[in-house]
Amino acid sequence: MLDKLKELEDEARGKIEEANSLDELKEVKVLYLGKKGRLTALLRSLGSAPPEDRPVIGKKANALRQELEQAIERKEKSMHDEQKKGKWEQERIDVTLPGRPASPGQKHPLTMINDEIKEIFLGLGFQVAHGPDIESEYYNFEALNIPADHPARDMQDSFYITPQFLLRTHTSPVQIRAMEKRAPKLPVRVIAPGKVYRRDDDATHSPMFHQVEGLAVDRDITFADLKGTLLLFAREMFGADQKIRLRPSFFPFTEPSAEVDISCIMCGGEGCRVCSETGWLEILGAGMVHPRVLQIAGYNPREVTGFAFGMGVERIAMLKYGIGDLRLFFSNDLRFLKQFS
Ligand code: PHE
């Protein structure tokens, strides 16, 4: 029986040693020390041993029981400690790792184009002027020679706030505001970038979009000055070999008036899908300031003349970057916006 005890001891110690988890250790404990465990069974069968051997075997078996219990406990404790340490290792912050870079952001493509337009005209001696988005009917129409009931008001389906106030349909009211502010001093040379609003909504029209207005008033300003200014603008914006074309048009606040085209930036003027085979792309409206507008704004049309133009920023950005749908500018899709960094 002593041999059996020795065998059992070796076996149990080996299993404790091998146990890899707290669960396995528990199994070993049950296997040897549990109610139906092997050591327990051996102790129970002590009665079958010769009477003179019983005290020795009993003592040894009980001692072994204690030793095994202690060995299991020690192992349990060390496993607990290991586990804790493992967690600690996992959660430890490695201060030598590089930080997460903050993504710095960038300008919106419309802001980039707006800035480019501004730069070009600032270089020509223009100053930046601003007017309100909610504009009076007087500045938006009346002072620009568009009287009530004039059919030209229909060209720009508008958002009215009250019968007298509306969201401006163009940046042209800033022409009047800038002249009123400066009159009778000369020259006036301003550009007016800003938001404008019309009741349109499709792939090439948004109810809110951006324009940049230009105005120059002085003695002896001619149509040639307008043309030269616009040609320089087109070349700065779209490339040195740009051509422009002026077509007769109508605006109540300019006379004569023109629609201005640039040679198609896709085909260079040969004719393609983008320019509908014409070789030209319309980019802005312009003209000589109407004498009545000069007078309303405080200048004597017999002494001074001026030119004005207005361009759509989205239109220019779409042409320059080859963008087919204007709504992309306003949908805040980073996959689109990140392409302009
Ligand atoms: N305000 C006109 C428009 O929005 C453009 C324009 C501005 C035309 C200045 C002539 C002179 O269509």
Coordinates of C-alpha atoms and ligand atoms in Angstrom, one line a residue:
M1 CA 0.0 0.0 0.0
L2 CA 2.9 2.3 0.7
D3 CA 4.1 1.7 -2.9
K4 CA 0.7 2.7 -4.1
L5 CA 0.8 5.8 -2.1
K6 CA 4.2 6.7 -3.5
E7 CA 2.9 6.1 -7.0
L8 CA -0.1 8.3 -6.4
E9 CA 2.1 11.1 -5.0
D10 CA 4.3 11.1 -8.1
E11 CA 1.3 11.1 -10.4
A12 CA -0.4 13.9 -8.6
R13 CA 2.6 16.1 -8.4
G14 CA 3.2 15.5 -12.1
K15 CA -0.3 16.6 -12.9
I16 CA -0.1 19.7 -10.7
E17 CA 3.0 20.6 -12.5
E18 CA 1.5 20.1 -15.9
A19 CA -1.8 22.0 -15.2
N20 CA -1.9 25.0 -17.5
S21 CA -5.0 26.8 -16.2
L22 CA -6.9 27.3 -13.1
D23 CA -9.6 25.0 -14.4
E24 CA -7.2 22.2 -15.1
L25 CA -5.8 22.6 -11.6
K26 CA -9.3 22.3 -10.1
E27 CA -9.7 19.1 -12.0
V28 CA -6.5 17.7 -10.5
K29 CA -7.7 18.7 -7.1
V30 CA -11.0 16.9 -7.6
L31 CA -9.3 13.8 -9.1
Y32 CA -7.1 13.2 -6.0
L33 CA -8.5 15.1 -3.1
G34 CA -12.2 15.3 -3.9
K35 CA -14.9 13.2 -2.1
K36 CA -14.4 10.4 -4.7
G37 CA -10.8 11.3 -5.3
R38 CA -8.1 8.8 -5.5
L39 CA -6.2 9.7 -2.3
T40 CA -9.6 9.9 -0.4
A41 CA -10.4 6.4 -1.7
L42 CA -7.0 5.1 -0.6
L43 CA -7.5 6.5 2.9
R44 CA -10.9 4.9 3.0
S45 CA -9.4 1.5 2.1
L46 CA -7.0 1.7 5.0
G47 CA -9.0 -0.9 6.8
S48 CA -7.8 -3.6 4.4
A49 CA -4.2 -3.0 5.3
P50 CA -2.4 -5.1 8.0
P51 CA -3.1 -3.6 11.4
E52 CA 0.5 -2.9 12.2
D53 CA 1.0 -0.9 8.9
R54 CA -2.1 1.2 9.3
P55 CA -0.7 4.0 11.5
V56 CA 2.3 4.6 9.2
I57 CA 0.2 4.5 6.1
G58 CA -2.5 6.7 7.6
K59 CA 0.1 9.3 8.7
K60 CA 1.8 9.3 5.4
A61 CA -1.5 9.6 3.5
N62 CA -2.7 12.5 5.6
A63 CA 0.6 14.2 5.2
L64 CA 0.5 13.7 1.5
R65 CA -3.0 15.1 1.4
Q66 CA -1.8 18.3 3.1
E67 CA 1.2 18.6 0.9
L68 CA -0.9 18.2 -2.3
E69 CA -3.4 20.8 -1.0
Q70 CA -0.6 23.2 -0.4
A71 CA 1.1 22.5 -3.7
I72 CA -2.2 23.2 -5.5
E73 CA -2.7 26.4 -3.6
R74 CA 0.7 27.6 -4.4
K75 CA 0.2 26.9 -8.0
E76 CA -3.2 28.6 -7.9
K77 CA -1.7 31.7 -6.5
S78 CA 1.1 31.9 -9.0
M79 CA -1.3 31.4 -11.8
H80 CA -3.4 34.3 -10.5
D81 CA -0.4 36.4 -10.3
E82 CA 0.6 35.5 -13.9
Q83 CA -2.8 36.4 -15.1
K84 CA -2.7 39.8 -13.5
K85 CA 0.7 40.4 -14.9
G86 CA -0.5 39.4 -18.3
K87 CA -3.3 41.9 -18.2
W88 CA -0.9 44.6 -17.0
E89 CA 1.4 43.8 -19.9
Q90 CA -1.4 44.1 -22.4
E91 CA -2.8 47.4 -21.0
R92 CA 0.5 49.1 -20.5
I93 CA 0.9 52.2 -22.5
D94 CA 4.0 52.2 -24.7
V95 CA 5.1 55.8 -24.5
T96 CA 7.7 55.2 -27.3
L97 CA 4.9 54.6 -29.9
P98 CA 4.4 57.4 -32.3
G99 CA 1.2 59.5 -31.6
R100 CA -1.9 59.4 -33.8
P101 CA -1.4 62.3 -36.3
A102 CA -4.2 64.9 -36.2
S103 CA -5.4 65.4 -39.7
P104 CA -5.0 69.1 -40.4
G105 CA -7.9 69.7 -42.7
Q106 CA -7.7 71.8 -45.8
K107 CA -9.6 74.4 -47.8
H108 CA -12.8 73.6 -49.5
P109 CA -12.4 73.6 -53.3
L110 CA -14.7 76.5 -53.6
T111 CA -12.7 78.5 -51.1
M112 CA -9.6 77.6 -53.1
I113 CA -11.1 79.0 -56.3
N114 CA -12.6 82.0 -54.5
D115 CA -9.1 82.8 -53.1
E116 CA -7.5 82.4 -56.5
I117 CA -10.1 84.8 -58.0
K118 CA -9.4 87.3 -55.3
E119 CA -5.7 87.0 -55.7
I120 CA -5.9 87.8 -59.4
F121 CA -8.0 90.9 -58.9
L122 CA -6.2 92.1 -55.8
G123 CA -3.1 92.0 -58.1
L124 CA -4.9 94.4 -60.5
G125 CA -5.7 96.9 -57.7
F126 CA -9.2 95.8 -56.8
Q127 CA -10.4 95.8 -53.2
V128 CA -12.7 93.3 -51.6
A129 CA -16.2 94.6 -50.7
H130 CA -19.1 92.9 -49.0
G131 CA -22.9 93.2 -48.8
P132 CA -25.6 91.5 -46.9
D133 CA -27.1 88.1 -48.0
I134 CA -30.6 89.4 -47.0
E135 CA -30.9 92.3 -49.4
S136 CA -33.5 94.9 -49.9
E137 CA -35.6 94.8 -53.0
Y138 CA -34.2 98.2 -53.8
Y139 CA -30.5 97.1 -53.9
N140 CA -31.2 93.7 -55.5
F141 CA -33.4 95.1 -58.3
E142 CA -34.6 98.7 -58.2
A143 CA -31.2 100.4 -58.1
L144 CA -29.9 98.1 -60.7
N145 CA -32.4 99.4 -63.2
I146 CA -34.8 96.4 -62.7
P147 CA -38.1 98.1 -61.8
A148 CA -41.0 96.3 -60.2
D149 CA -42.9 94.2 -62.8
H150 CA -39.9 94.3 -65.1
P151 CA -39.6 90.9 -66.8
A152 CA -35.9 90.7 -65.9
R153 CA -37.0 89.9 -62.3
D154 CA -38.4 86.6 -63.6
M155 CA -34.9 85.6 -64.7
Q156 CA -34.0 85.1 -61.1
D157 CA -36.7 83.3 -59.2
S158 CA -36.1 84.6 -55.7
F159 CA -36.6 83.7 -52.0
Y160 CA -38.5 86.6 -50.4
I161 CA -38.3 87.2 -46.7
T162 CA -40.9 90.0 -46.7
P163 CA -42.2 91.9 -49.7
Q164 CA -39.3 94.3 -49.3
F165 CA -36.5 91.9 -48.4
L166 CA -35.2 88.8 -50.2
L167 CA -32.1 86.6 -50.3
R168 CA -30.0 88.3 -52.9
T169 CA -30.1 86.7 -56.3
H170 CA -26.7 88.0 -57.4
T171 CA -23.8 90.0 -56.0
S172 CA -24.6 93.0 -58.2
P173 CA -26.3 94.9 -55.3
V174 CA -22.8 95.3 -53.9
Q175 CA -21.9 97.4 -56.9
I176 CA -24.5 100.0 -55.7
R177 CA -23.3 99.8 -52.1
A178 CA -19.7 100.2 -53.0
M179 CA -20.4 103.2 -55.3
E180 CA -22.6 104.9 -52.7
K181 CA -19.9 104.5 -50.1
R182 CA -17.2 106.0 -52.3
A183 CA -19.0 108.6 -54.4
P184 CA -18.0 111.1 -55.6
K185 CA -14.5 109.9 -55.2
L186 CA -12.7 108.0 -58.0
P187 CA -11.7 105.4 -58.8
V188 CA -14.0 102.6 -57.6
R189 CA -12.3 99.2 -58.1
V190 CA -13.9 96.4 -56.1
I191 CA -14.7 92.8 -56.2
A192 CA -17.5 91.3 -54.2
P193 CA -17.4 87.6 -53.4
G194 CA -20.3 86.0 -51.7
K195 CA -23.3 83.7 -51.5
V196 CA -26.4 84.2 -53.7
Y197 CA -29.7 82.4 -53.8
R198 CA -32.1 81.3 -56.4
R199 CA -35.0 78.8 -56.6
D200 CA -33.1 76.3 -58.7
D201 CA -32.0 72.8 -57.8
D202 CA -30.3 70.2 -60.1
A203 CA -26.9 68.9 -61.1
T204 CA -25.8 72.3 -62.4
H205 CA -27.9 74.6 -60.1
S206 CA -28.0 74.9 -56.4
P207 CA -30.4 77.1 -54.4
M208 CA -27.3 78.7 -52.8
F209 CA -24.2 79.3 -54.8
H210 CA -21.3 81.7 -55.0
Q211 CA -20.5 84.6 -57.2
V212 CA -17.7 87.1 -57.5
E213 CA -18.8 90.6 -58.7
G214 CA -16.3 93.0 -60.2
L215 CA -16.8 96.8 -60.7
A216 CA -14.5 99.5 -61.9
V217 CA -15.6 103.1 -62.2
D218 CA -13.4 106.0 -63.3
R219 CA -12.9 108.6 -65.9
D220 CA -12.4 107.1 -69.4
I221 CA -13.0 103.5 -68.6
T222 CA -13.8 101.7 -71.9
F223 CA -15.0 98.4 -73.1
A224 CA -11.4 97.6 -74.0
D225 CA -10.5 97.9 -70.3
L226 CA -13.2 95.3 -69.5
K227 CA -12.0 93.0 -72.2
G228 CA -8.4 93.3 -71.2
T229 CA -9.2 92.7 -67.6
L230 CA -11.3 89.6 -68.4
L231 CA -8.6 88.2 -70.7
L232 CA -6.0 88.6 -68.1
F233 CA -8.3 86.9 -65.6
A234 CA -9.0 83.9 -67.9
R235 CA -5.2 83.5 -68.5
E236 CA -4.3 83.6 -64.9
M237 CA -7.1 81.2 -64.0
F238 CA -7.1 78.7 -66.9
G239 CA -3.7 79.0 -68.5
A240 CA -1.6 81.5 -70.6
D241 CA -2.9 80.4 -74.0
Q242 CA -6.6 81.1 -73.1
K243 CA -8.7 83.0 -75.5
I244 CA -12.0 84.8 -74.6
R245 CA -15.1 85.6 -76.7
L246 CA -17.7 88.2 -75.9
R247 CA -21.2 87.7 -77.2
P248 CA -23.9 90.4 -77.1
S249 CA -26.3 89.9 -74.2
F250 CA -28.7 91.8 -72.0
F251 CA -28.6 92.9 -68.4
P252 CA -30.7 95.9 -67.2
F253 CA -27.7 97.3 -65.3
T254 CA -25.1 97.2 -68.1
E255 CA -25.1 98.7 -71.5
P256 CA -23.8 97.2 -73.7
S257 CA -23.8 93.8 -72.1
A258 CA -22.0 90.6 -72.9
E259 CA -21.8 86.9 -72.1
V260 CA -18.1 86.0 -71.8
D261 CA -16.8 82.6 -73.0
I262 CA -13.3 81.1 -72.6
S263 CA -11.9 78.6 -75.1
C264 CA -12.8 75.1 -74.0
I265 CA -10.3 73.9 -71.4
M266 CA -11.0 70.3 -72.4
C267 CA -10.4 70.4 -76.1
G268 CA -8.6 73.8 -76.5
G269 CA -11.3 75.0 -78.9
E270 CA -11.5 72.1 -81.3
G271 CA -15.0 71.1 -80.1
C272 CA -15.9 68.3 -77.6
R273 CA -18.6 66.9 -75.4
V274 CA -17.9 69.4 -72.6
C275 CA -18.3 72.5 -74.8
S276 CA -21.1 70.9 -76.9
E277 CA -18.8 71.0 -80.0
T278 CA -18.7 74.8 -79.9
G279 CA -15.1 75.1 -78.6
W280 CA -16.3 77.7 -76.1
L281 CA -17.5 77.7 -72.4
E282 CA -19.5 80.5 -70.9
I283 CA -18.0 81.7 -67.6
L284 CA -19.5 85.1 -66.8
G285 CA -21.8 88.0 -67.6
A286 CA -20.4 91.5 -68.0
G287 CA -20.9 95.0 -69.5
M288 CA -20.5 98.7 -69.2
V289 CA -22.3 100.1 -66.1
H290 CA -25.6 101.6 -67.2
P291 CA -25.6 105.4 -67.0
R292 CA -28.8 105.2 -64.9
V293 CA -27.1 102.9 -62.4
L294 CA -24.1 105.3 -62.1
Q295 CA -26.5 108.1 -61.5
I296 CA -28.6 106.3 -58.9
A297 CA -25.3 105.4 -57.0
G298 CA -24.1 109.0 -56.9
Y299 CA -21.9 109.4 -60.0
N300 CA -22.4 111.7 -63.0
P301 CA -22.6 109.5 -66.1
R302 CA -21.4 112.4 -68.3
E303 CA -18.1 112.4 -66.4
V304 CA -17.5 108.8 -65.5
T305 CA -17.9 105.3 -67.0
G306 CA -17.4 101.9 -65.6
F307 CA -17.5 98.2 -66.3
A308 CA -18.9 95.4 -64.2
F309 CA -18.9 91.6 -64.4
G310 CA -20.3 88.7 -62.3
M311 CA -19.0 85.1 -62.3
G312 CA -20.2 81.9 -60.7
V313 CA -17.6 80.3 -58.5
E314 CA -19.0 76.8 -58.7
R315 CA -19.1 77.1 -62.5
I316 CA -15.4 78.0 -62.6
A317 CA -14.5 75.3 -60.1
M318 CA -16.4 72.7 -62.1
L319 CA -14.6 73.7 -65.3
K320 CA -11.2 73.9 -63.7
Y321 CA -11.4 70.6 -61.9
G322 CA -13.6 68.7 -64.4
I323 CA -16.5 68.2 -61.9
G324 CA -19.8 67.0 -63.4
D325 CA -22.2 67.5 -60.5
L326 CA -22.4 70.8 -58.6
R327 CA -24.0 69.1 -55.6
L328 CA -20.7 67.4 -54.7
F329 CA -19.5 70.7 -53.4
F330 CA -22.2 70.8 -50.7
S331 CA -22.6 67.1 -49.7
N332 CA -19.5 67.1 -47.3
D333 CA -18.2 63.8 -48.7
L334 CA -14.6 63.5 -47.6
R335 CA -13.8 61.1 -50.5
F336 CA -14.6 64.1 -52.8
L337 CA -13.1 66.8 -50.7
K338 CA -9.8 65.0 -50.0
Q339 CA -8.9 65.0 -53.7
F340 CA -8.2 68.8 -53.5
S341 CA -5.4 68.6 -50.9
Ligands
PHE1 N1 -25.6 89.8 -61.9 C1 -25.5 89.1 -63.2 C2 -26.1 87.6 -63.0 O1 -26.1 87.2 -61.8 C3 -24.2 89.0 -63.7 C4 -23.6 90.3 -64.1 C5 -22.9 91.0 -63.2 C6 -23.8 90.8 -65.4 C7 -22.3 92.3 -63.6 C8 -23.3 92.0 -65.8 C9 -22.5 92.7 -64.9 O2 -26.4 86.9 -63.9

